[in-house]
Amino acid sequence: MPPLNADRAVLIAAREVLLRDPRATMAAVAEEAGMGVAGLYRRYANKQALLRAVAADNYRRYIAFAEAALSDTDDPWHAFTGFLSQVLDDGLPRLTLALRGEVDLDQGLLDLDKLAVDTTNRLLRGARGSGILRPDVTRADIVVILEQIGRIDVGDDVRSASLRRRYLSLVCDGLRAEAASRRLPGPPPHEAELIGRWSGEISSVS
Amino acid sequence: MPPLNADRAVLIAAREVLLRDPRATMAAVAEEAGMGVAGLYRRYANKQALLRAVAADNYRRYIAFAEAALSDTDDPWHAFTGFLSQVLDDGLPRLTLALRGEVDLDQGLLDLDKLAVDTTNRLLRGARGSGILRPDVTRADIVVILEQIGRIDVGDDVRSASLRRRYLSLVCDGLRAEAASRRLPGPPPHEAELIGRWSGEISSVS
């Protein structure tokens, strides 16, 4: 197997294990990946290095969805809501919540975070510019909305994903400018509230 | 102090303590209530008896809000959304989530549960009958929505309450029939999914 595919398999295994238990051991990740613990330590010097790799992978998946949506210039609203749906289907907010407080952000992750924020802001500008997204919704609102819906879990993965799509559909209807019965009350979340709460990692879903 | 007020003070103290930590001891509740542990045990024979009293109080508050909303026949939509707002402001879904799996439902609680379900269904019929609530939203949806929004917590009670009102306002816009861009995808939650997940107590916010 070429090295890249093996790396990918390890990251996928780590992601699955960490979603179930963010405090899982390197041994548990190695077992899920079907490799020895020593082999896992050859790739990642310690658990923090593995967590950072999983977090970076989460950012890259998020950014890839956002960039694909940005390239759909025909229908910015469809692109925007499709992006939210992909992010939820891929479990990105769930992983971010699971890793909350567990990852020490290094410069590489901070750079990815900035890129994720910038890409999201470009998407929001497109959706606002098309006149369909209500103007009083901010990027921080999207972070909180994805978290709210991402948490839905009825114990069965297929049903949970189906329910997440149901409530995303409801919220997307509420996000449209023509649905706004009044300006949303109260200020949106401040960056400090998001960071204070999630120790920075939440921005992987921002 | 007349006995009723003292009972009320104990329930309020228990509610506060259990919201912070559902596994809090009787001693912690007694301390918050400013009474001795022996005094608390004279009122409630054990922690389960106290938990049931707190859960019953939660149901009664919920039902009182729902009945007040039902009596507002002039504007069923305002009554319905105002009811959701009161339930969230009063912390009812948060307490239900905190007590999840901790309370053994007795007949008294089951009767209150049935009353809560019936009252909510009457409210939904009113909101649907007025043509404003989209027809594809069920009582189980309302349970899940209240839980999603009730979980929002940024560490500061005033800000958290403000953010909950913000997202309730957004969701209420999406709940309106005229906002529906398409039928909500996937079936709503089944009763069994709600009960399986929350061991029955969730119905205190249904």
Short mmCIF file of C-alpha atoms in Angstrom, two decimals:
data_model
loop_
_atom_site.label_atom_id
_atom_site.label_comp_id
_atom_site.label_asym_id
_atom_site.label_seq_id
_atom_site.Cartn_x
_atom_site.Cartn_y
_atom_site.Cartn_z
CA MET A 1 0.00 0.00 0.00
CA PRO A 2 1.53 3.40 -0.86
CA PRO A 3 2.38 5.52 2.19
CA LEU A 4 -0.31 8.15 1.52
CA ASN A 5 -3.11 5.58 1.59
CA ALA A 6 -1.75 4.08 4.80
CA ASP A 7 -1.65 7.56 6.39
CA ARG A 8 -5.22 8.11 5.26
CA ALA A 9 -6.33 4.79 6.79
CA VAL A 10 -4.71 5.71 10.11
CA LEU A 11 -6.41 9.12 10.14
CA ILE A 12 -9.78 7.57 9.36
CA ALA A 13 -9.33 5.03 12.13
CA ALA A 14 -8.22 7.73 14.58
CA ARG A 15 -11.20 9.87 13.64
CA GLU A 16 -13.66 7.04 14.29
CA VAL A 17 -12.11 6.14 17.64
CA LEU A 18 -11.86 9.76 18.80
CA LEU A 19 -15.47 10.47 17.86
CA ARG A 20 -16.50 7.67 20.21
CA ASP A 21 -14.02 8.63 22.93
CA PRO A 22 -11.73 11.67 22.67
CA ARG A 23 -9.61 10.24 25.50
CA ALA A 24 -9.00 6.96 23.65
CA THR A 25 -5.46 5.62 23.92
CA MET A 26 -2.92 5.25 21.11
CA ALA A 27 -3.42 1.49 21.55
CA ALA A 28 -7.14 1.82 20.80
CA VAL A 29 -6.38 3.84 17.65
CA ALA A 30 -3.73 1.33 16.54
CA GLU A 31 -6.20 -1.53 17.02
CA GLU A 32 -8.88 0.21 14.95
CA ALA A 33 -6.26 0.92 12.25
CA GLY A 34 -5.22 -2.74 12.27
CA MET A 35 -1.61 -1.95 13.09
CA GLY A 36 0.75 -2.33 16.03
CA VAL A 37 1.12 0.43 18.62
CA ALA A 38 4.82 0.75 17.70
CA GLY A 39 3.83 1.37 14.08
CA LEU A 40 1.44 4.12 15.16
CA TYR A 41 4.16 5.75 17.29
CA ARG A 42 6.50 5.68 14.27
CA ARG A 43 4.00 7.91 12.46
CA TYR A 44 2.99 10.09 15.43
CA ALA A 45 5.46 10.67 18.26
CA ASN A 46 2.68 11.01 20.83
CA LYS A 47 -1.06 11.36 21.15
CA GLN A 48 -0.93 15.15 20.81
CA ALA A 49 0.78 14.77 17.42
CA LEU A 50 -1.98 12.37 16.34
CA LEU A 51 -4.71 14.72 17.60
CA ARG A 52 -3.17 17.60 15.67
CA ALA A 53 -3.09 15.49 12.50
CA VAL A 54 -6.76 14.58 12.96
CA ALA A 55 -7.68 18.23 13.62
CA ALA A 56 -5.70 19.34 10.53
CA ASP A 57 -7.52 16.72 8.47
CA ASN A 58 -10.84 18.07 9.80
CA TYR A 59 -9.88 21.60 8.75
CA ARG A 60 -8.79 20.44 5.30
CA ARG A 61 -12.04 18.56 4.71
CA TYR A 62 -14.00 21.63 5.83
CA ILE A 63 -12.00 23.95 3.57
CA ALA A 64 -12.36 21.57 0.61
CA PHE A 65 -16.17 21.60 0.99
CA ALA A 66 -16.17 25.39 1.29
CA GLU A 67 -13.97 25.86 -1.78
CA ALA A 68 -16.11 23.50 -3.84
CA ALA A 69 -19.17 25.53 -2.80
CA LEU A 70 -17.42 28.78 -3.76
CA SER A 71 -16.77 27.44 -7.24
CA ASP A 72 -20.53 26.93 -7.75
CA THR A 73 -21.34 30.46 -8.85
CA ASP A 74 -24.60 29.56 -10.62
CA ASP A 75 -26.62 29.14 -7.46
CA PRO A 76 -24.93 30.60 -4.34
CA TRP A 77 -27.81 29.57 -2.07
CA HIS A 78 -27.78 25.96 -3.19
CA ALA A 79 -23.97 26.00 -2.85
CA PHE A 80 -24.17 27.44 0.66
CA THR A 81 -26.82 25.09 2.02
CA GLY A 82 -25.18 22.13 0.25
CA PHE A 83 -21.93 23.04 2.00
CA LEU A 84 -23.63 23.06 5.43
CA SER A 85 -25.15 19.69 4.63
CA GLN A 86 -21.79 18.20 3.59
CA VAL A 87 -20.08 19.51 6.72
CA LEU A 88 -22.73 17.88 8.89
CA ASP A 89 -22.84 14.62 6.92
CA ASP A 90 -19.06 14.36 7.21
CA GLY A 91 -19.26 14.71 11.01
CA LEU A 92 -16.93 17.74 11.12
CA PRO A 93 -18.73 19.60 13.94
CA ARG A 94 -19.03 16.37 15.94
CA LEU A 95 -15.29 15.78 15.73
CA THR A 96 -14.54 19.38 16.63
CA LEU A 97 -16.76 19.07 19.70
CA ALA A 98 -15.16 15.75 20.61
CA LEU A 99 -11.66 17.24 20.45
CA ARG A 100 -12.65 20.36 22.40
CA GLY A 101 -9.92 21.20 24.89
CA GLU A 102 -7.79 18.22 23.82
CA VAL A 103 -5.68 19.78 21.06
CA ASP A 104 -2.92 22.35 21.58
CA LEU A 105 -3.15 24.52 18.47
CA ASP A 106 0.20 24.93 16.70
CA GLN A 107 1.02 27.37 13.90
CA GLY A 108 -0.08 24.89 11.22
CA LEU A 109 -3.52 24.57 12.79
CA LEU A 110 -3.80 28.32 13.33
CA ASP A 111 -3.04 28.85 9.63
CA LEU A 112 -5.71 26.30 8.69
CA ASP A 113 -8.12 28.01 11.08
CA LYS A 114 -7.55 31.36 9.39
CA LEU A 115 -8.09 29.79 5.98
CA ALA A 116 -11.33 28.14 7.19
CA VAL A 117 -12.58 31.47 8.56
CA ASP A 118 -11.70 33.35 5.36
CA THR A 119 -13.31 30.74 3.10
CA THR A 120 -16.48 30.74 5.19
CA ASN A 121 -16.67 34.51 5.08
CA ARG A 122 -16.38 34.44 1.29
CA LEU A 123 -19.21 31.90 1.14
CA LEU A 124 -21.38 34.05 3.40
CA ARG A 125 -20.70 37.12 1.28
CA GLY A 126 -21.82 35.20 -1.80
CA ALA A 127 -25.01 33.99 -0.12
CA ARG A 128 -25.73 37.48 1.21
CA GLY A 129 -24.90 39.09 -2.10
CA SER A 130 -27.45 36.89 -3.84
CA GLY A 131 -30.02 38.45 -1.52
CA ILE A 132 -31.19 35.08 -0.20
CA LEU A 133 -29.28 34.85 3.11
CA ARG A 134 -30.74 37.15 5.75
CA PRO A 135 -28.27 39.96 6.43
CA ASP A 136 -28.33 39.63 10.23
CA VAL A 137 -26.64 36.20 10.27
CA THR A 138 -22.89 36.13 10.96
CA ARG A 139 -20.15 33.53 10.64
CA ALA A 140 -20.30 32.98 14.40
CA ASP A 141 -24.01 32.16 14.06
CA ILE A 142 -23.13 29.48 11.51
CA VAL A 143 -20.62 27.98 13.97
CA VAL A 144 -23.27 27.72 16.68
CA ILE A 145 -25.93 26.40 14.29
CA LEU A 146 -23.63 23.65 13.00
CA GLU A 147 -22.80 22.70 16.55
CA GLN A 148 -26.46 22.57 17.61
CA ILE A 149 -27.41 20.34 14.72
CA GLY A 150 -24.17 18.33 14.84
CA ARG A 151 -24.96 17.23 18.40
CA ILE A 152 -28.16 15.45 17.41
CA ASP A 153 -27.59 11.79 18.15
CA VAL A 154 -30.35 9.22 18.68
CA GLY A 155 -27.93 6.30 18.94
CA ASP A 156 -28.35 5.07 15.35
CA ASP A 157 -25.95 6.68 12.85
CA VAL A 158 -28.31 6.53 9.86
CA ARG A 159 -31.27 7.95 11.77
CA SER A 160 -29.11 10.61 13.44
CA ALA A 161 -27.82 11.76 10.03
CA SER A 162 -31.39 11.82 8.71
CA LEU A 163 -32.57 13.94 11.64
CA ARG A 164 -29.61 16.33 11.22
CA ARG A 165 -30.68 16.88 7.60
CA ARG A 166 -34.25 17.47 8.75
CA TYR A 167 -33.29 20.23 11.20
CA LEU A 168 -30.72 21.72 8.83
CA SER A 169 -33.52 22.03 6.26
CA LEU A 170 -35.72 23.79 8.84
CA VAL A 171 -32.93 26.17 9.89
CA CYS A 172 -31.99 26.92 6.26
CA ASP A 173 -35.59 28.00 5.64
CA GLY A 174 -35.22 30.34 8.63
CA LEU A 175 -31.89 31.64 7.29
CA ARG A 176 -33.50 33.02 4.14
CA ALA A 177 -34.00 36.78 4.01
CA GLU A 178 -37.60 36.38 2.86
CA ALA A 179 -38.39 34.24 5.93
CA ALA A 180 -37.18 36.90 8.39
CA SER A 181 -40.19 38.16 10.34
CA ARG A 182 -37.94 40.53 12.33
CA ARG A 183 -34.27 41.16 12.98
CA LEU A 184 -32.72 38.38 15.10
CA PRO A 185 -32.70 39.52 18.75
CA GLY A 186 -29.50 40.06 20.74
CA PRO A 187 -25.97 40.26 19.35
CA PRO A 188 -24.47 37.17 17.66
CA PRO A 189 -21.76 35.24 19.53
CA HIS A 190 -18.47 37.12 19.90
CA GLU A 191 -15.28 35.39 18.79
CA ALA A 192 -14.15 35.40 22.43
CA GLU A 193 -17.25 33.45 23.46
CA LEU A 194 -16.59 30.82 20.81
CA ILE A 195 -12.91 30.56 21.64
CA GLY A 196 -13.47 30.75 25.40
CA ARG A 197 -15.92 27.91 25.16
CA TRP A 198 -14.18 25.61 22.74
CA SER A 199 -10.55 26.51 23.41
CA GLY A 200 -10.18 27.54 19.78
CA GLU A 201 -10.92 24.24 18.09
CA ILE A 202 -14.48 25.20 17.29
CA SER A 203 -13.19 27.33 14.47
CA SER A 204 -12.69 24.13 12.53
CA VAL A 205 -16.42 24.27 11.98
CA SER A 206 -16.38 28.01 11.35
CA MET B 1 -42.19 31.05 56.62
CA PRO B 2 -45.30 29.05 55.64
CA PRO B 3 -44.57 25.44 54.64
CA LEU B 4 -45.40 25.97 50.96
CA ASN B 5 -42.82 28.70 50.54
CA ALA B 6 -40.19 26.59 52.27
CA ASP B 7 -40.97 23.68 49.92
CA ARG B 8 -40.67 26.06 47.00
CA ALA B 9 -37.28 27.33 48.24
CA VAL B 10 -35.99 23.77 48.56
CA LEU B 11 -37.14 22.91 45.03
CA ILE B 12 -35.52 26.04 43.60
CA ALA B 13 -32.26 25.24 45.39
CA ALA B 14 -32.37 21.61 44.21
CA ARG B 15 -33.04 22.72 40.66
CA GLU B 16 -30.05 25.07 40.66
CA VAL B 17 -27.70 22.47 42.13
CA LEU B 18 -28.91 19.68 39.81
CA LEU B 19 -28.56 21.89 36.73
CA ARG B 20 -24.88 22.31 37.62
CA ASP B 21 -24.40 18.67 38.61
CA PRO B 22 -27.15 16.04 38.31
CA ARG B 23 -25.14 13.75 40.60
CA ALA B 24 -24.96 16.35 43.37
CA THR B 25 -25.45 14.97 46.88
CA MET B 26 -28.34 15.67 49.23
CA ALA B 27 -25.76 17.59 51.33
CA ALA B 28 -25.01 19.92 48.42
CA VAL B 29 -28.73 20.57 47.90
CA ALA B 30 -29.24 21.19 51.63
CA GLU B 31 -26.36 23.66 51.68
CA GLU B 32 -27.76 25.60 48.70
CA ALA B 33 -31.17 25.64 50.40
CA GLY B 34 -29.59 26.95 53.62
CA MET B 35 -30.87 24.04 55.69
CA GLY B 36 -29.42 21.02 57.44
CA VAL B 37 -29.17 17.67 55.68
CA ALA B 38 -31.50 16.15 58.31
CA GLY B 39 -34.10 18.79 57.44
CA LEU B 40 -33.86 17.91 53.75
CA TYR B 41 -34.26 14.20 54.52
CA ARG B 42 -37.39 14.99 56.56
CA ARG B 43 -38.92 16.40 53.36
CA TYR B 44 -37.51 13.82 50.92
CA ALA B 45 -36.72 10.32 52.13
CA ASN B 46 -33.90 9.91 49.61
CA LYS B 47 -32.37 11.52 46.56
CA GLN B 48 -34.73 9.71 44.18
CA ALA B 49 -37.70 11.27 46.00
CA LEU B 50 -36.10 14.70 45.63
CA LEU B 51 -35.35 14.12 41.93
CA ARG B 52 -38.96 13.10 41.33
CA ALA B 53 -40.18 16.25 43.06
CA VAL B 54 -37.89 18.39 40.90
CA ALA B 55 -39.01 16.57 37.73
CA ALA B 56 -42.67 16.98 38.72
CA ASP B 57 -42.06 20.69 39.31
CA ASN B 58 -40.50 20.90 35.82
CA TYR B 59 -43.56 19.27 34.28
CA ARG B 60 -45.93 21.57 36.16
CA ARG B 61 -44.06 24.69 35.03
CA TYR B 62 -44.10 23.42 31.45
CA ILE B 63 -47.83 22.66 31.58
CA ALA B 64 -48.58 26.05 33.15
CA PHE B 65 -46.79 27.84 30.28
CA ALA B 66 -48.60 25.69 27.73
CA GLU B 67 -52.02 26.31 29.31
CA ALA B 68 -51.40 30.05 29.47
CA ALA B 69 -50.51 29.96 25.76
CA LEU B 70 -53.68 27.99 24.97
CA SER B 71 -55.78 30.67 26.65
CA ASP B 72 -54.37 33.29 24.24
CA THR B 73 -56.78 32.62 21.38
CA ASP B 74 -56.28 36.04 19.70
CA ASP B 75 -52.90 35.21 18.23
CA PRO B 76 -52.07 31.49 18.24
CA TRP B 77 -48.67 32.05 16.61
CA HIS B 78 -47.57 34.64 19.14
CA ALA B 79 -48.87 32.34 21.89
CA PHE B 80 -46.97 29.35 20.48
CA THR B 81 -43.62 31.09 19.98
CA GLY B 82 -43.99 32.90 23.32
CA PHE B 83 -44.52 29.52 24.96
CA LEU B 84 -41.29 28.13 23.41
CA SER B 85 -39.45 31.22 24.60
CA GLN B 86 -40.77 30.88 28.17
CA VAL B 87 -39.86 27.18 28.29
CA LEU B 88 -36.28 27.99 27.24
CA ASP B 89 -35.94 31.04 29.51
CA ASP B 90 -37.11 28.95 32.44
CA GLY B 91 -34.41 26.34 31.74
CA LEU B 92 -36.91 23.46 31.44
CA PRO B 93 -35.10 21.59 28.60
CA ARG B 94 -31.74 22.06 30.34
CA LEU B 95 -33.08 20.51 33.54
CA THR B 96 -34.66 17.64 31.62
CA LEU B 97 -31.34 16.93 29.92
CA ALA B 98 -29.50 17.18 33.24
CA LEU B 99 -31.83 14.64 34.85
CA ARG B 100 -31.68 12.25 31.89
CA GLY B 101 -31.37 8.70 33.13
CA GLU B 102 -31.42 9.80 36.78
CA VAL B 103 -35.16 9.71 37.54
CA ASP B 104 -37.26 6.56 37.84
CA LEU B 105 -40.64 7.64 36.50
CA ASP B 106 -43.51 6.84 38.87
CA GLN B 107 -47.23 7.01 38.09
CA GLY B 108 -47.43 10.65 39.14
CA LEU B 109 -44.71 11.61 36.67
CA LEU B 110 -46.24 9.47 33.93
CA ASP B 111 -49.56 11.28 34.45
CA LEU B 112 -47.81 14.65 34.24
CA ASP B 113 -46.01 13.48 31.12
CA LYS B 114 -49.29 12.58 29.46
CA LEU B 115 -50.76 15.95 30.39
CA ALA B 116 -47.66 17.72 28.98
CA VAL B 117 -47.96 15.77 25.72
CA ASP B 118 -51.69 16.47 25.40
CA THR B 119 -51.30 20.18 26.12
CA THR B 120 -48.47 20.50 23.59
CA ASN B 121 -50.52 18.73 20.95
CA ARG B 122 -53.41 21.14 21.55
CA LEU B 123 -51.02 24.08 21.15
CA LEU B 124 -49.63 22.63 17.92
CA ARG B 125 -53.13 22.10 16.56
CA GLY B 126 -53.90 25.75 17.26
CA ALA B 127 -50.72 26.96 15.56
CA ARG B 128 -51.34 24.68 12.59
CA GLY B 129 -55.01 25.62 12.42
CA SER B 130 -54.08 29.27 12.15
CA GLY B 131 -52.15 28.33 9.00
CA ILE B 132 -48.91 29.81 10.29
CA LEU B 133 -47.10 26.68 11.55
CA ARG B 134 -45.81 24.52 8.71
CA PRO B 135 -47.82 21.30 8.60
CA ASP B 136 -44.79 18.96 8.47
CA VAL B 137 -43.62 19.77 12.01
CA THR B 138 -44.57 17.32 14.76
CA ARG B 139 -44.50 17.40 18.55
CA ALA B 140 -41.36 15.23 18.48
CA ASP B 141 -39.68 17.90 16.33
CA ILE B 142 -40.47 20.50 18.97
CA VAL B 143 -38.85 18.27 21.62
CA VAL B 144 -35.64 18.03 19.60
CA ILE B 145 -35.61 21.74 18.72
CA LEU B 146 -36.02 22.77 22.36
CA GLU B 147 -33.21 20.43 23.30
CA GLN B 148 -30.88 21.77 20.59
CA ILE B 149 -31.43 25.36 21.64
CA GLY B 150 -31.56 24.56 25.36
CA ARG B 151 -28.02 23.16 25.19
CA ILE B 152 -26.50 26.48 24.11
CA ASP B 153 -24.21 27.54 26.92
CA VAL B 154 -21.32 29.98 26.54
CA GLY B 155 -20.49 30.00 30.25
CA ASP B 156 -22.34 33.25 31.07
CA ASP B 157 -26.01 32.81 32.00
CA VAL B 158 -27.21 36.15 30.62
CA ARG B 159 -25.36 35.75 27.31
CA SER B 160 -26.44 32.12 26.98
CA ALA B 161 -30.09 33.10 27.47
CA SER B 162 -29.69 35.88 24.90
CA LEU B 163 -28.18 33.46 22.35
CA ARG B 164 -30.96 30.93 22.99
CA ARG B 165 -33.52 33.65 22.15
CA ARG B 166 -31.56 34.50 19.01
CA TYR B 167 -31.63 30.94 17.67
CA LEU B 168 -35.21 30.38 18.76
CA SER B 169 -36.15 33.44 16.70
CA LEU B 170 -34.30 31.99 13.70
CA VAL B 171 -35.94 28.58 14.08
CA CYS B 172 -39.40 30.11 14.58
CA ASP B 173 -39.00 31.90 11.26
CA GLY B 174 -38.21 28.50 9.70
CA LEU B 175 -41.23 26.95 11.43
CA ARG B 176 -43.66 29.21 9.57
CA ALA B 177 -45.59 27.64 6.71
CA GLU B 178 -44.78 30.54 4.41
CA ALA B 179 -41.02 30.01 4.98
CA ALA B 180 -41.15 26.36 3.90
CA SER B 181 -39.16 26.02 0.67
CA ARG B 182 -39.88 22.29 0.57
CA ARG B 183 -41.21 19.55 2.80
CA LEU B 184 -38.77 18.73 5.64
CA PRO B 185 -36.68 15.70 4.59
CA GLY B 186 -36.79 12.36 6.41
CA PRO B 187 -39.35 11.28 8.99
CA PRO B 188 -39.53 13.18 12.32
CA PRO B 189 -38.20 11.45 15.45
CA HIS B 190 -40.27 8.46 16.58
CA GLU B 191 -41.43 8.35 20.19
CA ALA B 192 -39.18 5.31 20.70
CA GLU B 193 -36.12 7.30 19.62
CA LEU B 194 -36.91 10.05 22.08
CA ILE B 195 -37.62 7.64 24.89
CA GLY B 196 -34.70 5.36 24.03
CA ARG B 197 -32.38 8.30 24.12
CA TRP B 198 -33.60 10.11 27.20
CA SER B 199 -35.02 7.22 29.18
CA GLY B 200 -38.44 8.89 29.11
CA GLU B 201 -37.64 12.14 30.90
CA ILE B 202 -37.34 14.11 27.69
CA SER B 203 -41.09 14.17 27.46
CA SER B 204 -41.03 16.83 30.16
CA VAL B 205 -40.06 19.19 27.35
CA SER B 206 -42.55 17.73 24.91
#
